[in-house]
Coordinates of C-alpha atoms and ligand atoms in Angstrom, one line a residue:
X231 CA -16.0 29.6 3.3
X232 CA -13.8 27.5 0.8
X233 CA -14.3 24.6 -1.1
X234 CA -11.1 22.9 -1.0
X235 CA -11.6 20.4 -3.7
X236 CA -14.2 20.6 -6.6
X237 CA -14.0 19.7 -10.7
X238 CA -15.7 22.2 -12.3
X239 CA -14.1 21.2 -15.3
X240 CA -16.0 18.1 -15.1
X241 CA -18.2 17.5 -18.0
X242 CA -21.4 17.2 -15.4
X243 CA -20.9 21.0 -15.4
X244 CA -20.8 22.1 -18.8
X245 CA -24.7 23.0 -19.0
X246 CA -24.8 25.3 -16.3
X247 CA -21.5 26.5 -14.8
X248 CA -22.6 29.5 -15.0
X249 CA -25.4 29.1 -12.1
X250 CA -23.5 26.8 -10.0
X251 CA -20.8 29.2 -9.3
X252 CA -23.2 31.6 -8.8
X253 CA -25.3 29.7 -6.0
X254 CA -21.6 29.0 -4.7
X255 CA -21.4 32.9 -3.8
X256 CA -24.6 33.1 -3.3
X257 CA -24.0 30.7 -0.3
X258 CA -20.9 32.7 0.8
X259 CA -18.3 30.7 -1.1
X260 CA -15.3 32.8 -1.7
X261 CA -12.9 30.6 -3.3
X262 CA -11.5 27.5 -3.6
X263 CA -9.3 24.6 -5.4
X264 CA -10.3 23.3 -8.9
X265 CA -8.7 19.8 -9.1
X266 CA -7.7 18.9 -13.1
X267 CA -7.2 16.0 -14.9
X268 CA -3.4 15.9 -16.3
X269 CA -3.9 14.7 -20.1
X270 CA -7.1 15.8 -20.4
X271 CA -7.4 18.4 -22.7
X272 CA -11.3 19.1 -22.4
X273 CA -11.1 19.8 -18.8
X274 CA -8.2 22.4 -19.4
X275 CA -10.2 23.6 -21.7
X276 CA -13.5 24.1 -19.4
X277 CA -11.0 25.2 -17.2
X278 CA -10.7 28.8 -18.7
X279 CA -14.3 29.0 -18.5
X280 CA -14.1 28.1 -14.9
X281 CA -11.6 31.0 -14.7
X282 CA -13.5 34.0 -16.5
X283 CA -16.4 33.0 -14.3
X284 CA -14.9 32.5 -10.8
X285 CA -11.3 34.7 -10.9
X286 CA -10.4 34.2 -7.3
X287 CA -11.0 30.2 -7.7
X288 CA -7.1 28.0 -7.4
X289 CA -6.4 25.4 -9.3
X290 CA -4.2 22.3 -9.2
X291 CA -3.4 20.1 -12.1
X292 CA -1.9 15.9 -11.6
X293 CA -2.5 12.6 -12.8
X294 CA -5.1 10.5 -10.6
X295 CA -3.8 7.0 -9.6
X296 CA -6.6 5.6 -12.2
X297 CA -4.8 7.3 -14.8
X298 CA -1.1 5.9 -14.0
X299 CA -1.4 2.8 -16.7
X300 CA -1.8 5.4 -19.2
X301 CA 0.9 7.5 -18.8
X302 CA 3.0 4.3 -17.9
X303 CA 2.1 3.1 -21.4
X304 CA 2.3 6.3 -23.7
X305 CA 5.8 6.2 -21.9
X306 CA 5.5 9.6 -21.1
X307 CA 6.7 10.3 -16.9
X308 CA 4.0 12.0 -15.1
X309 CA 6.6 14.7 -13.1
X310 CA 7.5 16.3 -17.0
X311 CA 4.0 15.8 -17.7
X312 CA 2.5 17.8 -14.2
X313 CA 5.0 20.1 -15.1
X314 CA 4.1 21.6 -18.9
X315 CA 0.4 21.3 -17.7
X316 CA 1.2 23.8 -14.9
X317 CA 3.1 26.2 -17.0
X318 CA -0.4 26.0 -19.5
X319 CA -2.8 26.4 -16.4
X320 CA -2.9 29.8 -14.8
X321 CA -3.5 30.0 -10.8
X322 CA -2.2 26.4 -10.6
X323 CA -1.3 26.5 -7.5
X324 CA -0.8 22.8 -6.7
X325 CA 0.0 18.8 -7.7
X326 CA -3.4 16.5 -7.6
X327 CA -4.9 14.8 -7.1
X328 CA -2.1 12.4 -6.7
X329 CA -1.7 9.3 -5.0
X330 CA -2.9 6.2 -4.7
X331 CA -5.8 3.7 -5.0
X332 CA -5.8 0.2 -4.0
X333 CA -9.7 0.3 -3.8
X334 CA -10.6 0.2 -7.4
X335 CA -6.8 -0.9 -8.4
X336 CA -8.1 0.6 -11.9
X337 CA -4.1 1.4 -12.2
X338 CA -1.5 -1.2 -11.7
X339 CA 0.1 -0.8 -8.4
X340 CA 3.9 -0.7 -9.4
X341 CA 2.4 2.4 -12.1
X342 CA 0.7 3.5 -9.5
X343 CA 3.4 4.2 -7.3
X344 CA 5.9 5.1 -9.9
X345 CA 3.6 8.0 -11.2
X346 CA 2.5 9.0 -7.4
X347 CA 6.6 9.0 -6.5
X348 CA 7.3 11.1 -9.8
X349 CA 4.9 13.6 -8.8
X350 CA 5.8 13.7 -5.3
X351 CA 9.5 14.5 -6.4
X352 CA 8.3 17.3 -8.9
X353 CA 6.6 18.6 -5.9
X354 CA 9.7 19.2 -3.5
X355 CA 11.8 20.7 -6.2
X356 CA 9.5 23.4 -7.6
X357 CA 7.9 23.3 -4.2
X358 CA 4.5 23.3 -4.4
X359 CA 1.9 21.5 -2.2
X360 CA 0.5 18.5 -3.2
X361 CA -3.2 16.9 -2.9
X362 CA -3.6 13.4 -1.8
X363 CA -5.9 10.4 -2.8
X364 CA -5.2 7.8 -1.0
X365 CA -7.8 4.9 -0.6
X366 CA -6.9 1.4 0.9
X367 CA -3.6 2.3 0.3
X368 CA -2.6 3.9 4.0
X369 CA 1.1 2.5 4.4
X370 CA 2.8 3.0 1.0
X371 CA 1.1 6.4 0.4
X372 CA 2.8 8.0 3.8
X373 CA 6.4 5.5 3.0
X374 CA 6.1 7.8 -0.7
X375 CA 5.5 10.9 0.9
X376 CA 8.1 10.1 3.2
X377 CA 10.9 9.0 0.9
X378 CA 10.5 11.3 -1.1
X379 CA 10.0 14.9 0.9
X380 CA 6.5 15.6 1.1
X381 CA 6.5 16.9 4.2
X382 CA 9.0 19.7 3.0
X383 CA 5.8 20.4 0.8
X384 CA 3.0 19.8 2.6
X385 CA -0.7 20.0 0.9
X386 CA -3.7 18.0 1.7
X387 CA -5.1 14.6 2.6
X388 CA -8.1 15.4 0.4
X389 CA -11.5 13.1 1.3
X390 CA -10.1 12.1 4.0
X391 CA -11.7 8.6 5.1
X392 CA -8.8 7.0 6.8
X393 CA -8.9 5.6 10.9
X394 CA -6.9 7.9 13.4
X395 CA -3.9 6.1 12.6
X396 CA -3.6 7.6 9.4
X397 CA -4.8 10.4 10.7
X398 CA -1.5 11.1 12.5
X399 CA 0.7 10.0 10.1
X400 CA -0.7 12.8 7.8
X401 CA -0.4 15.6 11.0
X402 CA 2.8 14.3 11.8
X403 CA 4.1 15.0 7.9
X404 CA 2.3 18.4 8.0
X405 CA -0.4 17.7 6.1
X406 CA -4.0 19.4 6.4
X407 CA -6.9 16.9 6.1
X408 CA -9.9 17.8 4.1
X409 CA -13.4 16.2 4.9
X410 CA -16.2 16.0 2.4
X411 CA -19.7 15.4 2.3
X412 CA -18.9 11.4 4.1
X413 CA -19.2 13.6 7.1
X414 CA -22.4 14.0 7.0
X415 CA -23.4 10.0 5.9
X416 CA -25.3 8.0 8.9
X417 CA -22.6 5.4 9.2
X418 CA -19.5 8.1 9.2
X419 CA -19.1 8.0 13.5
X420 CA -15.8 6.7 12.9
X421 CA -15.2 9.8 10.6
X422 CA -16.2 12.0 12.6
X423 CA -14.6 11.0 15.4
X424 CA -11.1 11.5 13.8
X425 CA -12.7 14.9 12.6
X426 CA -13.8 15.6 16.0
X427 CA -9.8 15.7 17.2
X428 CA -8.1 17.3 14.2
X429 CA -6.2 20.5 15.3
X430 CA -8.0 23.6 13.7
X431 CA -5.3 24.8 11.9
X432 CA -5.0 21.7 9.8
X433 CA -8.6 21.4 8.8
X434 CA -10.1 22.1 5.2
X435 CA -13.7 21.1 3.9
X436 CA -14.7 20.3 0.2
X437 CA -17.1 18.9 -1.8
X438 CA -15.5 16.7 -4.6
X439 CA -18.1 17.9 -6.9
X440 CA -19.6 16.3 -8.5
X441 CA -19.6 13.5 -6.6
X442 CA -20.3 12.8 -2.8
X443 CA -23.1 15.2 -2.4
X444 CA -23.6 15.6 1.3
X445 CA -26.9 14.7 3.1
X446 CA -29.8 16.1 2.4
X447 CA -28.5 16.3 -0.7
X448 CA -27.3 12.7 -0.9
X449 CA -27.3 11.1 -4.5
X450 CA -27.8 14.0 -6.2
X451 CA -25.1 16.2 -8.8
X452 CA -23.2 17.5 -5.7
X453 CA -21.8 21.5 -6.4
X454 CA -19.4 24.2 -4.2
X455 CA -22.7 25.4 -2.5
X456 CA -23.2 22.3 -0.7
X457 CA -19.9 22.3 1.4
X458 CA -21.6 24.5 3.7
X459 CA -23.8 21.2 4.9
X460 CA -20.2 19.5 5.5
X461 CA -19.1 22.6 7.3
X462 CA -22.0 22.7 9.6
X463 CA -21.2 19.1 10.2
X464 CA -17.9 19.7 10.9
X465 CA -18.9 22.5 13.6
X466 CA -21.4 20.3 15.3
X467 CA -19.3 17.4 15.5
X468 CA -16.2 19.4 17.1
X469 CA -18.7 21.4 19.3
X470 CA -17.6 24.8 17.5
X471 CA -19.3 27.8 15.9
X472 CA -20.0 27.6 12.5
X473 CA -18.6 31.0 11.6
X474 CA -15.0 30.8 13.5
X475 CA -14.3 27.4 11.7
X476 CA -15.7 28.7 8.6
X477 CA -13.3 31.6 9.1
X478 CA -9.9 29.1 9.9
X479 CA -10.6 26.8 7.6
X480 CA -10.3 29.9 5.1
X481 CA -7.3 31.1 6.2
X482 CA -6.1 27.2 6.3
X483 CA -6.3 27.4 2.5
X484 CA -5.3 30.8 2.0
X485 CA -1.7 29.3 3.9
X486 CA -1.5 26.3 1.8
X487 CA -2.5 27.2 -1.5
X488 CA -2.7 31.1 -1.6
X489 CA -5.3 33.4 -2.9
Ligands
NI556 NI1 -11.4 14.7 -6.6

């Protein structure tokens, strides 16, 4: 089992990292992506903590649509940017969480795009796959990809909450889609539904840790341990056995981001 998409950098895991990544293993988590903050120089730090405690753990390095005004203000472009932090990150193996986010608009939407297109562009020429937020923000997020070569990339649709019609966009541009612990929420049918009819060989589960702890764990410090809940959900709702899916969505990662 993988957890496609956790911080452990985050600051709500600097008290006990140590026994979170051991319950992860202890639940049979064998690896995973570690999603950092571009700019933000005490997550790469905890970041090397991360490391000496979970070896085989990936990690990909980007800066979030939120953070777009910033780096459109310190003038700095986010592609140059993406690319030092990947050179001072070991196992990066990835650019994200990029995107965009018309939900909170906590960015400006021109910076939004502008950093989300940089990104995108860095992307196709080093080649390396890219993770996706993209929240109330459907068409222009797939027009970016689009334009500017994602698909020759590929990567993730990570917390994926979109309808089916995003859904196929993101297949049809070679994307996986990742599903979190929304899955498991009471009012998610519609979710789970467009779970329900993703090919298997696209599929990833994560957590997003620290937030969106699945039910029963619901509202509480969500960790890599837990995506075994959203896994289960995911194998209920597509009528599948736990371990196979466990097992493709492993190799699923293992094809996009190594390791
Ligand atoms: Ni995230």
């Amino acid at each position: 089992m993988i957890d496609s998409h956790c911080h452990l950098a985050d600051p709500a895991f600097a008290d006990d990292l140590a026994e979170v990544v051991g319950r992860a293993r202890q639940a049979g988590v064998s690896g995973g992506l570690c999603v950092l903050s571009c700019g933000n120089d005490a997550e790469e730090a905890a970041a090397g903590r991360v490391r000496a405690l979970w070896p085989d753990l990936r990690f990909a390095v980007g800066v979030h649509p939120h953070e777009a005004d910033r780096f459109a203000a310190g003038g700095r472009d986010a592609g140059e940017a993406v690319r030092e932090a990947l050179a001072r990150v070991p196992g990066a193996c990835a650019i994200g969480e990029i995107g965009l986010d018309y939900h909170y608009d906590l960015s400006a939407r021109e910076a939004q795009r502008r950093v989300f297109r940089a990104q995108v562009g860095l992307a196709r020429d080093i080649g390396l796959p890219v993770v996706v937020h993209t929240r109330e923000a459907d068409e222009d997020t797939v027009a970016i990809l689009r334009e500017e070569g994602g698909g020759r990339v590929g990567g993730v649709f990570h917390c994926f909450s979109g309808d089916a019609a995003l859904a196929d966009q993101a297949l049809d541009l070679g994307f996986a889609l990742s599903f979190a612990g929304i899955l498991t929420f009471p009012k998610a049918d519609a979710l789970r539904a467009v779970a329900a009819r993703v090919p298997a060989d696209r599929l990833l589960v994560e957590t997003d840790c620290p937030y969106l702890a699945p039910v029963p764990m619901r509202g509480r410090r969500n960790e890599p341990a837990f995506v075994a809940r959203t896994l289960a959900k995911l194998a209920e709702v597509r009528g599948a056995d736990a371990g196979e899916l466990s097992a493709a969505v492993t190799a699923n990662f293992a094809r996009l981001f190594g390791g």
